[in-house]
Amino acid sequence: MKQLLIVDKREYLILNEDLTIAQTSALVTKYAEFSEQVSINQDIRLGFPEFVGLEDTLTNLLEKEESNFVLQSITRHSEDNSSLYFDIDIKNISGQLIVFFEDVTELMTLKQSLLQQVNEAELLLSSLKRFEECTNKIIASMGEILIIVTHSGKIERINKAARKLFGYSYSELLDRPISQLIVNQDFEHRQLYDAYNNSNESVQKIELTCQNKQREEIEIEFNFSIVPTEIKGLFKCIYLGRNITERKRLEEEMSKALEKEKELRKLKSRFVSMASHEFRNPLSSIMICTDLLLHRERDISEEEYDFYLNLIKSSANNMQSLLEDILVLSKAESTKSAFNPNWLDLEEFCSQIIKELEIIYQGRKINFTKVGSSLEIYGDKKLLRHILTNLLGNGIKYSSQEESVDLKLAYSEAEELITLEVCDRGIGIPTEVQKHLFESFYRGNNVGDIPGTGLGLSIVKKAVDLHGGTITLESEIGVGTKMTVILPKNSNF
Ligand code: ADP
């Protein structure tokens, strides 16, 4: 038996039937509550109070050989505050009760620290869960758009606000490239990623035109940033955006209004300078002539009398035609009802106008040629008259007395388009002013004393527009000008 106990290596006590100690191992006292009470023939209950109340159990044990009884995790506290944990294993070996003591302090400490770590991990996990829930709630309730994409640009997460704005469900966007939502041709997620990495800014601001499921465009201002993931070297990209469509629209409207107002101011100053010229000259002629006729300080011959009256009449006519031009323009600008089309023979119409102009501009010649057979047009007679008289009138006005003006009329059957080409060999138009010529009251800087109001071409442009046509010009200083008007044969289609 002694051999057996040595092999076991545990501290032990051998008990007599009356629970007194029969034998002990050398260091067994370290487990006793009262070590001084542990000695041969002493009752075990004095040194180990745990045995109080176990009398029946031990008697039973003595009757059943090979059985045992175990007391686990008994604790002893020493004065230095350290703890000793041990198990007691009571065995009946060959009719004797042997009490084994096993030091489990290390195991218990390990267990306790493991338990503590598990508790701490659980606490951390639950606080992480709460934090995640809270973050999810914030993301779900925020008005901003949040799109989280992989570093290669695939959508991983998209919040409620973004789904609502784009009109897609979660599954429709998951794993799709972010570029699917963006219209800008030059947008590349990778470029933004690199730009972020190369800058010192914590966010990269970018305005992008996006598109919803209904293919409507939405302007969004994004704050782009990159955040590391739990995997080292792997990053996620955050697109945090605001819908700025309305702001952009207002900005655009404002800049258009400003542009218009600038345009109006220019128009006003051009009108003032034209009016001061074009009204003052005929007005002063009228005043001087009427003064002369009214006060008759000297005898006025019949011829002089007629001369002054004619001057008054032609000055008043000039003013009237200027006012008419302004009225035509404002009417054409204000409403489409200015357009009243009817079928008319354009060739005959042109010949008639040429006759009238050759009477007004005595001694000037207009060469008329035509290409194509059907020269009927469904157009507005008044507006067509404005187009022809202004273009031909300018051709005559801006070229020398001896030069003629060409009018070419052509019809392309395939396209059903009529071309009116007025060509002169006059002063030409400087390239830099050509783009302004169709603005009201605008005059070229090379007109010198040639009278004019700067209204003719804007009337022509409006008339051409109302017919759904186009007007272009080619001109070279000192060589001449070619004005080309293309009109649909039937502007109703
Ligand atoms: P206006 O002739 O009364 O000044 P228009 O609107 O008809 O007004 O023409 C605007 C300007 O375009 C003219 O002032 C002139 O500078 C230029 N222009 C128009 N037609 C011709 C032309 N055939 N040759 C040279 N300049 C022209």
Coordinates of C-alpha atoms and ligand atoms in Angstrom, one line a residue:
M1 CA 0.0 0.0 0.0
K2 CA 2.8 2.4 0.9
Q3 CA 4.3 1.8 -2.5
L4 CA 0.9 2.7 -4.1
L5 CA 0.7 5.9 -2.2
I6 CA 4.2 7.0 -3.2
V7 CA 3.4 6.3 -6.8
D8 CA 0.3 8.5 -6.5
K9 CA 2.4 11.5 -5.5
R10 CA -0.6 13.2 -3.9
E11 CA -0.6 14.1 -0.2
Y12 CA -2.7 11.8 1.9
L13 CA -4.2 10.8 5.3
I14 CA -5.1 7.3 6.3
L15 CA -8.1 7.2 8.7
N16 CA -9.2 4.8 11.3
E17 CA -12.8 3.7 11.5
D18 CA -13.5 6.3 14.3
L19 CA -12.1 9.0 11.9
T20 CA -8.9 9.5 13.8
I21 CA -5.8 9.9 11.7
A22 CA -3.8 6.7 11.4
Q23 CA -1.1 7.9 9.1
T24 CA -0.2 11.1 7.1
S25 CA 2.1 12.0 4.2
A26 CA 4.8 14.6 4.9
L27 CA 3.2 17.8 3.6
V28 CA -0.5 17.1 4.2
T29 CA -0.8 19.9 6.8
K30 CA -0.7 22.5 4.1
Y31 CA -4.3 21.5 3.2
A32 CA -5.6 21.7 6.8
E33 CA -7.6 24.6 8.2
F34 CA -6.0 24.0 11.5
S35 CA -2.7 22.4 10.7
E36 CA -1.6 22.1 14.4
Q37 CA -4.6 19.7 14.9
V38 CA -3.3 17.3 12.3
S39 CA -1.4 14.5 14.0
I40 CA -1.7 10.7 14.5
N41 CA -4.7 9.6 16.5
Q42 CA -6.3 13.1 16.3
D43 CA -9.8 13.3 14.9
I44 CA -9.6 14.5 11.3
R45 CA -12.6 16.9 11.8
L46 CA -10.4 19.0 14.1
G47 CA -7.9 19.9 11.3
F48 CA -10.4 19.6 8.4
P49 CA -13.8 21.0 9.3
E50 CA -15.2 19.8 5.9
F51 CA -15.4 16.3 7.3
V52 CA -18.0 17.4 9.9
G53 CA -21.3 16.0 8.7
L54 CA -19.7 13.4 6.4
E55 CA -19.7 10.6 9.1
D56 CA -22.5 8.6 7.5
T57 CA -21.0 9.0 4.0
L58 CA -17.7 7.7 5.3
T59 CA -19.3 4.8 7.2
N60 CA -21.1 3.8 3.9
L61 CA -17.8 4.1 2.0
L62 CA -16.1 1.8 4.4
E63 CA -18.7 -0.8 3.6
K64 CA -18.2 -0.6 -0.1
E65 CA -14.7 -1.4 -1.3
E66 CA -13.3 0.3 -4.4
S67 CA -15.7 3.2 -4.1
N68 CA -14.8 6.8 -3.5
F69 CA -16.2 10.2 -2.5
V70 CA -14.9 13.5 -3.8
L71 CA -15.0 17.0 -2.4
Q72 CA -14.0 19.6 -5.0
S73 CA -12.6 23.1 -5.1
I74 CA -12.1 23.6 -1.4
T75 CA -10.4 26.9 -0.7
R76 CA -8.0 28.0 2.0
H77 CA -6.9 31.6 2.4
S78 CA -3.5 32.2 3.9
E79 CA -2.5 35.4 5.7
D80 CA -0.6 36.8 2.7
N81 CA -4.0 36.7 0.9
S82 CA -3.0 34.0 -1.5
S83 CA -5.5 31.2 -2.0
L84 CA -5.1 27.5 -2.1
Y85 CA -7.6 25.4 -4.0
F86 CA -7.7 21.6 -3.6
D87 CA -9.8 18.5 -4.2
I88 CA -10.3 15.8 -1.6
D89 CA -10.7 12.3 -2.9
I90 CA -11.7 9.7 -0.2
K91 CA -11.2 6.1 -1.3
N92 CA -11.8 2.8 0.4
I93 CA -8.7 0.8 -0.4
S94 CA -8.5 -2.6 1.1
G95 CA -11.0 -1.7 3.8
Q96 CA -9.1 1.5 4.8
L97 CA -10.2 5.1 4.2
I98 CA -7.5 7.0 2.5
V99 CA -8.0 10.7 2.0
F100 CA -6.0 12.1 -1.0
F101 CA -5.4 15.9 -1.4
E102 CA -4.8 17.4 -4.8
D103 CA -3.6 20.9 -5.3
V104 CA -5.7 22.4 -8.1
T105 CA -4.7 26.1 -7.4
E106 CA -3.1 26.4 -10.8
L107 CA -6.0 24.9 -12.6
M108 CA -8.5 27.0 -10.7
T109 CA -6.5 30.2 -11.3
L110 CA -6.4 29.3 -14.9
K111 CA -10.1 28.5 -14.9
Q112 CA -10.9 31.8 -13.2
S113 CA -8.8 33.9 -15.5
L114 CA -10.3 32.1 -18.5
L115 CA -13.8 32.7 -17.0
Q116 CA -12.8 36.4 -16.5
Q117 CA -11.6 36.7 -20.0
V118 CA -14.7 35.0 -21.3
N119 CA -16.8 37.5 -19.3
E120 CA -14.8 40.4 -20.5
A121 CA -15.1 39.2 -24.1
E122 CA -18.8 38.8 -23.7
L123 CA -19.1 42.3 -22.3
L124 CA -17.0 43.6 -25.2
L125 CA -19.1 41.7 -27.6
S126 CA -22.4 43.0 -26.2
S127 CA -21.1 46.6 -26.1
L128 CA -19.8 46.1 -29.7
K129 CA -23.3 44.8 -30.6
R130 CA -24.9 47.8 -29.0
F131 CA -22.5 50.1 -30.8
E132 CA -23.2 48.4 -34.1
E133 CA -27.0 48.6 -33.5
C134 CA -26.6 52.3 -32.6
T135 CA -24.4 52.9 -35.7
N136 CA -27.0 51.1 -37.9
K137 CA -29.8 53.2 -36.5
I138 CA -27.8 56.4 -37.2
I139 CA -27.0 55.2 -40.7
A140 CA -30.6 54.2 -41.3
S141 CA -32.0 57.5 -40.0
M142 CA -29.5 59.9 -41.6
G143 CA -30.6 62.1 -44.4
E144 CA -27.3 61.9 -46.1
I145 CA -26.5 59.3 -48.7
L146 CA -24.1 56.6 -47.6
I147 CA -22.5 54.2 -50.0
I148 CA -19.8 51.9 -48.8
V149 CA -17.8 50.2 -51.6
T150 CA -14.8 47.8 -51.8
H151 CA -11.5 49.3 -52.8
S152 CA -12.3 48.1 -56.4
G153 CA -15.5 50.0 -56.4
K154 CA -18.2 47.4 -55.8
I155 CA -21.1 48.4 -53.6
E156 CA -21.1 46.7 -50.3
R157 CA -23.6 48.7 -48.4
I158 CA -26.1 51.5 -49.2
N159 CA -28.2 53.3 -46.7
K160 CA -32.0 53.9 -46.8
A161 CA -31.6 57.5 -47.9
A162 CA -29.5 56.5 -50.9
R163 CA -31.8 53.6 -51.8
K164 CA -34.8 56.0 -51.7
L165 CA -33.0 58.6 -53.8
F166 CA -31.8 56.2 -56.5
G167 CA -35.0 54.1 -56.4
Y168 CA -33.2 50.7 -56.2
S169 CA -33.6 47.9 -53.7
Y170 CA -30.7 46.7 -51.7
S171 CA -30.2 43.5 -53.8
E172 CA -30.3 45.5 -57.0
L173 CA -27.3 47.4 -56.0
L174 CA -25.3 44.9 -53.9
D175 CA -22.0 44.0 -55.6
R176 CA -22.7 46.4 -58.5
P177 CA -20.0 48.9 -59.5
I178 CA -20.6 52.4 -58.1
S179 CA -20.1 53.7 -61.6
Q180 CA -23.6 52.3 -62.4
L181 CA -25.1 55.2 -60.5
I182 CA -22.8 57.9 -62.0
V183 CA -23.3 59.7 -65.3
N184 CA -20.0 61.6 -65.6
Q185 CA -18.1 59.9 -68.4
D186 CA -14.8 60.7 -66.9
F187 CA -15.6 59.3 -63.4
E188 CA -13.3 56.5 -62.2
H189 CA -13.5 55.1 -58.7
R190 CA -9.8 54.1 -58.9
Q191 CA -8.7 57.6 -59.8
L192 CA -10.6 59.0 -56.8
Y193 CA -9.0 56.3 -54.6
D194 CA -5.5 57.3 -55.8
A195 CA -6.3 61.1 -55.5
Y196 CA -7.3 60.5 -51.9
N197 CA -4.2 58.5 -51.1
N198 CA -2.0 61.2 -52.7
S199 CA -3.6 64.1 -50.8
N200 CA -3.3 65.1 -47.2
E201 CA -7.0 65.8 -46.8
S202 CA -9.1 63.6 -44.6
V203 CA -11.9 63.7 -47.3
Q204 CA -11.9 64.2 -51.0
K205 CA -14.8 66.5 -52.1
I206 CA -16.4 65.7 -55.5
E207 CA -19.6 66.8 -57.3
L208 CA -21.0 64.1 -59.5
T209 CA -24.0 63.8 -61.8
C210 CA -25.8 60.6 -60.9
Q211 CA -28.8 58.8 -62.3
N212 CA -31.7 57.1 -60.6
K213 CA -33.6 54.0 -61.7
Q214 CA -36.0 56.2 -63.7
R215 CA -32.9 57.6 -65.5
E216 CA -33.4 61.1 -64.0
E217 CA -30.2 63.0 -63.3
I218 CA -29.4 64.0 -59.7
E219 CA -26.5 66.2 -58.7
I220 CA -24.7 64.9 -55.6
E221 CA -21.9 66.4 -53.6
F222 CA -19.8 63.5 -52.2
N223 CA -17.3 63.4 -49.4
F224 CA -15.0 60.5 -50.3
S225 CA -12.8 58.8 -47.7
I226 CA -11.1 55.5 -47.2
V227 CA -11.2 53.5 -43.9
P228 CA -9.2 50.4 -42.9
T229 CA -11.0 47.1 -42.3
E230 CA -10.3 44.5 -39.7
I231 CA -8.1 42.8 -42.3
K232 CA -4.7 44.5 -42.4
G233 CA -4.0 46.2 -45.8
L234 CA -7.7 46.0 -46.9
F235 CA -9.7 49.2 -47.1
K236 CA -13.3 50.2 -47.6
C237 CA -14.3 53.4 -49.4
I238 CA -17.0 55.7 -48.1
Y239 CA -19.1 57.9 -50.4
L240 CA -21.1 60.2 -48.1
G241 CA -23.2 62.5 -50.2
R242 CA -25.8 65.3 -50.3
N243 CA -28.4 65.9 -53.0
I244 CA -27.6 69.3 -54.5
T245 CA -29.8 69.1 -57.5
E246 CA -32.1 71.9 -56.3
R247 CA -29.1 74.1 -55.3
K248 CA -27.5 73.5 -58.7
R249 CA -30.8 74.4 -60.5
L250 CA -31.1 77.6 -58.5
E251 CA -27.5 78.5 -59.2
E252 CA -28.0 77.9 -62.9
E253 CA -31.2 79.9 -62.9
M254 CA -29.4 82.7 -61.1
S255 CA -26.5 82.7 -63.5
K256 CA -28.9 82.7 -66.4
A257 CA -30.8 85.6 -64.9
L258 CA -27.6 87.4 -64.3
E259 CA -26.5 86.7 -67.9
K260 CA -29.9 87.9 -69.2
E261 CA -29.7 91.0 -67.1
K262 CA -26.2 91.7 -68.4
E263 CA -27.5 91.1 -71.9
L264 CA -30.4 93.6 -71.2
R265 CA -28.0 96.2 -69.9
K266 CA -25.9 95.9 -73.1
L267 CA -29.1 96.0 -75.2
K268 CA -30.2 99.1 -73.3
S269 CA -27.0 100.9 -73.9
R270 CA -27.0 99.9 -77.6
F271 CA -30.6 101.1 -77.9
V272 CA -29.7 104.4 -76.3
S273 CA -26.8 105.0 -78.6
M274 CA -28.9 104.0 -81.7
A275 CA -31.9 106.1 -80.6
S276 CA -29.9 109.1 -79.8
H277 CA -28.5 108.9 -83.4
E278 CA -31.4 107.7 -85.4
F279 CA -34.1 109.8 -83.7
R280 CA -32.1 112.9 -83.1
N281 CA -31.1 113.4 -86.8
P282 CA -34.6 113.3 -88.3
L283 CA -36.0 115.2 -85.3
S284 CA -33.6 118.0 -85.7
S285 CA -34.3 118.1 -89.4
I286 CA -38.0 118.4 -88.7
M287 CA -37.5 121.1 -86.1
I288 CA -35.2 123.2 -88.3
C289 CA -37.6 122.9 -91.3
T290 CA -40.8 123.7 -89.3
D291 CA -39.0 126.7 -87.7
L292 CA -38.1 128.0 -91.1
L293 CA -41.6 127.5 -92.4
L294 CA -43.3 129.0 -89.4
H295 CA -41.2 132.1 -88.9
R296 CA -40.7 132.9 -92.6
E297 CA -38.1 135.6 -91.8
R298 CA -37.5 135.9 -95.5
D299 CA -39.5 135.0 -98.6
I300 CA -39.4 131.3 -99.3
S301 CA -39.7 130.2 -102.9
E302 CA -42.2 127.5 -103.9
E303 CA -39.4 125.1 -104.6
E304 CA -37.8 125.7 -101.2
Y305 CA -41.1 125.3 -99.5
D306 CA -41.6 121.9 -101.2
F307 CA -38.0 120.9 -100.3
Y308 CA -38.6 121.6 -96.6
L309 CA -41.9 119.8 -96.5
N310 CA -40.4 116.7 -98.2
L311 CA -37.5 116.7 -95.7
I312 CA -40.0 116.8 -92.9
K313 CA -41.9 113.9 -94.5
S314 CA -38.9 111.7 -95.2
S315 CA -37.5 112.4 -91.6
A316 CA -40.9 111.4 -90.1
N317 CA -40.9 108.3 -92.4
N318 CA -37.5 107.3 -91.2
M319 CA -38.6 107.6 -87.6
Q320 CA -41.8 105.7 -88.4
S321 CA -39.9 102.8 -90.1
L322 CA -37.6 102.6 -87.1
L323 CA -40.5 102.4 -84.7
E324 CA -42.1 99.7 -87.0
D325 CA -38.8 97.7 -86.9
I326 CA -38.9 97.8 -83.1
L327 CA -42.6 96.7 -83.1
V328 CA -41.9 93.9 -85.5
L329 CA -39.1 92.6 -83.3
S330 CA -41.0 92.8 -80.1
K331 CA -44.0 91.1 -81.7
A332 CA -41.8 88.3 -83.1
E333 CA -40.1 87.9 -79.7
S334 CA -43.3 87.9 -77.6
T335 CA -45.5 85.3 -79.3
K336 CA -45.6 82.5 -81.8
S337 CA -48.9 84.0 -83.1
A338 CA -46.6 86.3 -85.1
F339 CA -46.3 83.5 -87.5
N340 CA -49.2 83.2 -90.1
P341 CA -48.2 81.0 -92.9
N342 CA -49.8 80.5 -96.3
W343 CA -48.7 78.9 -99.6
L344 CA -47.0 81.4 -101.9
D345 CA -44.9 81.4 -105.0
L346 CA -41.5 82.5 -103.7
E347 CA -40.1 83.2 -107.2
E348 CA -42.8 85.7 -107.9
F349 CA -42.6 87.1 -104.4
C350 CA -38.8 87.7 -104.8
S351 CA -39.2 89.4 -108.2
Q352 CA -41.8 91.8 -106.7
I353 CA -39.6 92.7 -103.8
I354 CA -36.6 93.2 -106.2
K355 CA -38.7 95.6 -108.2
E356 CA -39.7 97.6 -105.1
L357 CA -36.1 97.8 -103.9
E358 CA -34.7 98.9 -107.3
I359 CA -37.2 101.8 -107.1
I360 CA -36.2 102.8 -103.6
Y361 CA -32.4 102.4 -104.2
Q362 CA -32.4 104.2 -107.6
G363 CA -29.6 103.0 -109.9
R364 CA -28.8 99.9 -107.9
K365 CA -29.1 96.4 -109.5
I366 CA -30.1 93.1 -108.0
N367 CA -29.2 89.9 -110.1
F368 CA -31.8 87.2 -109.5
T369 CA -31.1 83.6 -110.3
K370 CA -33.1 80.4 -109.4
V371 CA -32.3 76.7 -109.2
G372 CA -34.9 74.0 -109.1
S373 CA -38.5 74.0 -110.3
S374 CA -41.0 74.0 -107.4
L375 CA -40.4 77.3 -105.5
E376 CA -43.7 77.3 -103.6
I377 CA -43.3 77.8 -99.9
Y378 CA -45.7 77.5 -96.9
G379 CA -44.5 80.7 -95.1
D380 CA -45.5 83.9 -93.6
K381 CA -45.6 86.7 -96.2
K382 CA -44.8 89.5 -93.8
L383 CA -41.8 87.7 -92.3
L384 CA -40.5 86.6 -95.7
R385 CA -40.7 90.3 -96.8
H386 CA -38.6 91.3 -93.7
I387 CA -36.0 88.6 -94.5
L388 CA -35.6 89.6 -98.2
T389 CA -35.8 93.4 -97.8
N390 CA -33.3 93.5 -94.9
L391 CA -30.8 91.1 -96.5
L392 CA -31.0 92.8 -99.9
G393 CA -31.1 96.3 -98.4
N394 CA -28.0 95.5 -96.4
G395 CA -26.2 94.2 -99.5
I396 CA -27.0 97.4 -101.3
K397 CA -26.3 99.7 -98.2
Y398 CA -22.9 98.1 -97.4
S399 CA -21.5 98.1 -100.9
S400 CA -20.5 100.9 -103.3
Q401 CA -22.9 102.6 -105.7
E402 CA -21.7 100.8 -108.8
E403 CA -21.8 97.3 -107.3
S404 CA -24.8 95.0 -107.9
V405 CA -26.2 92.4 -105.4
D406 CA -27.0 88.8 -106.2
L407 CA -30.0 86.9 -105.0
K408 CA -30.0 83.1 -105.6
L409 CA -33.0 81.0 -104.9
A410 CA -32.7 77.2 -104.8
Y411 CA -34.9 74.2 -103.9
S412 CA -33.6 70.9 -102.8
E413 CA -36.3 68.3 -103.5
A414 CA -34.7 65.5 -101.5
E415 CA -34.6 67.6 -98.3
E416 CA -37.6 69.8 -99.1
L417 CA -35.5 72.8 -98.2
I418 CA -35.4 76.3 -99.9
T419 CA -32.1 78.2 -99.9
L420 CA -32.0 82.0 -100.2
E421 CA -28.6 83.3 -100.8
V422 CA -27.8 87.1 -100.8
C423 CA -24.3 88.0 -102.0
D424 CA -22.6 91.4 -102.2
R425 CA -19.2 92.8 -103.0
G426 CA -19.2 95.4 -100.2
I427 CA -17.3 96.4 -97.1
G428 CA -17.5 92.9 -95.4
I429 CA -17.9 92.2 -91.7
P430 CA -15.0 91.9 -89.3
T431 CA -14.7 88.3 -88.0
E432 CA -14.8 89.3 -84.3
V433 CA -18.2 91.0 -84.6
Q434 CA -19.9 88.4 -86.8
K435 CA -21.3 86.4 -83.9
H436 CA -23.0 89.5 -82.4
L437 CA -24.8 90.6 -85.6
F438 CA -28.1 89.0 -84.8
E439 CA -28.3 90.8 -81.4
S440 CA -30.7 93.8 -81.4
F441 CA -29.1 97.2 -82.0
Y442 CA -25.7 95.7 -82.7
R443 CA -23.7 97.3 -85.5
G444 CA -20.4 96.4 -86.9
N445 CA -17.4 98.6 -86.1
N446 CA -16.6 99.3 -89.7
V447 CA -19.9 100.9 -90.8
G448 CA -18.6 104.5 -90.7
D449 CA -21.4 107.0 -91.7
I450 CA -23.7 104.4 -93.3
P451 CA -27.0 104.8 -91.4
G452 CA -28.6 102.0 -89.6
T453 CA -30.3 100.8 -86.4
G454 CA -28.8 97.4 -85.8
L455 CA -32.3 95.9 -85.9
G456 CA -32.5 94.4 -89.4
L457 CA -30.6 91.2 -88.9
S458 CA -32.3 90.5 -85.5
I459 CA -35.6 90.8 -87.3
V460 CA -34.3 88.4 -90.0
K461 CA -33.1 86.0 -87.4
K462 CA -36.5 85.9 -85.6
A463 CA -38.4 85.5 -88.9
V464 CA -36.1 82.6 -89.9
D465 CA -36.5 81.0 -86.5
L466 CA -40.3 81.3 -86.7
H467 CA -40.1 79.4 -90.0
G468 CA -37.9 76.7 -88.4
G469 CA -35.0 77.7 -90.7
T470 CA -31.3 78.7 -90.2
I471 CA -29.2 81.6 -91.2
T472 CA -25.4 81.7 -91.7
L473 CA -23.0 84.2 -93.0
E474 CA -19.6 84.2 -94.7
S475 CA -17.8 87.5 -95.0
E476 CA -14.4 89.0 -95.7
I477 CA -13.4 92.6 -95.1
G478 CA -13.2 94.5 -98.4
V479 CA -14.4 91.4 -100.4
G480 CA -18.0 91.1 -99.6
T481 CA -20.7 89.2 -97.6
K482 CA -22.8 86.1 -98.3
M483 CA -25.9 85.6 -96.2
T484 CA -27.5 82.1 -96.5
V485 CA -31.0 81.4 -95.3
I486 CA -32.3 77.8 -95.4
L487 CA -36.1 77.4 -94.9
P488 CA -38.2 74.2 -94.9
K489 CA -40.6 74.2 -97.8
N490 CA -43.4 73.5 -95.4
S491 CA -42.7 74.8 -91.9
N492 CA -45.9 73.0 -90.7
F493 CA -43.9 69.7 -90.5
Ligands
ADP1 P1 -28.2 98.0 -89.7 O1 -27.8 97.7 -91.1 O2 -29.4 98.9 -89.6 O3 -27.1 98.6 -88.9 P2 -28.6 95.2 -89.4 O4 -29.2 94.4 -88.2 O5 -29.3 95.0 -90.6 O6 -28.6 96.7 -88.9 O7 -27.1 94.8 -89.5 C1 -26.3 94.8 -88.3 C2 -24.9 95.1 -88.7 O8 -24.4 94.0 -89.5 C3 -24.7 96.2 -89.5 O9 -24.7 97.4 -88.8 C4 -23.4 96.0 -90.2 O10 -22.3 96.2 -89.4 C5 -23.5 94.5 -90.4 N1 -24.0 94.1 -91.8 C6 -25.1 93.5 -92.1 N2 -25.2 93.2 -93.4 C7 -24.0 93.6 -93.9 C8 -23.5 93.5 -95.2 N3 -24.1 93.0 -96.3 N4 -22.2 93.9 -95.4 C9 -21.5 94.5 -94.4 N5 -22.0 94.6 -93.1 C10 -23.2 94.1 -92.9

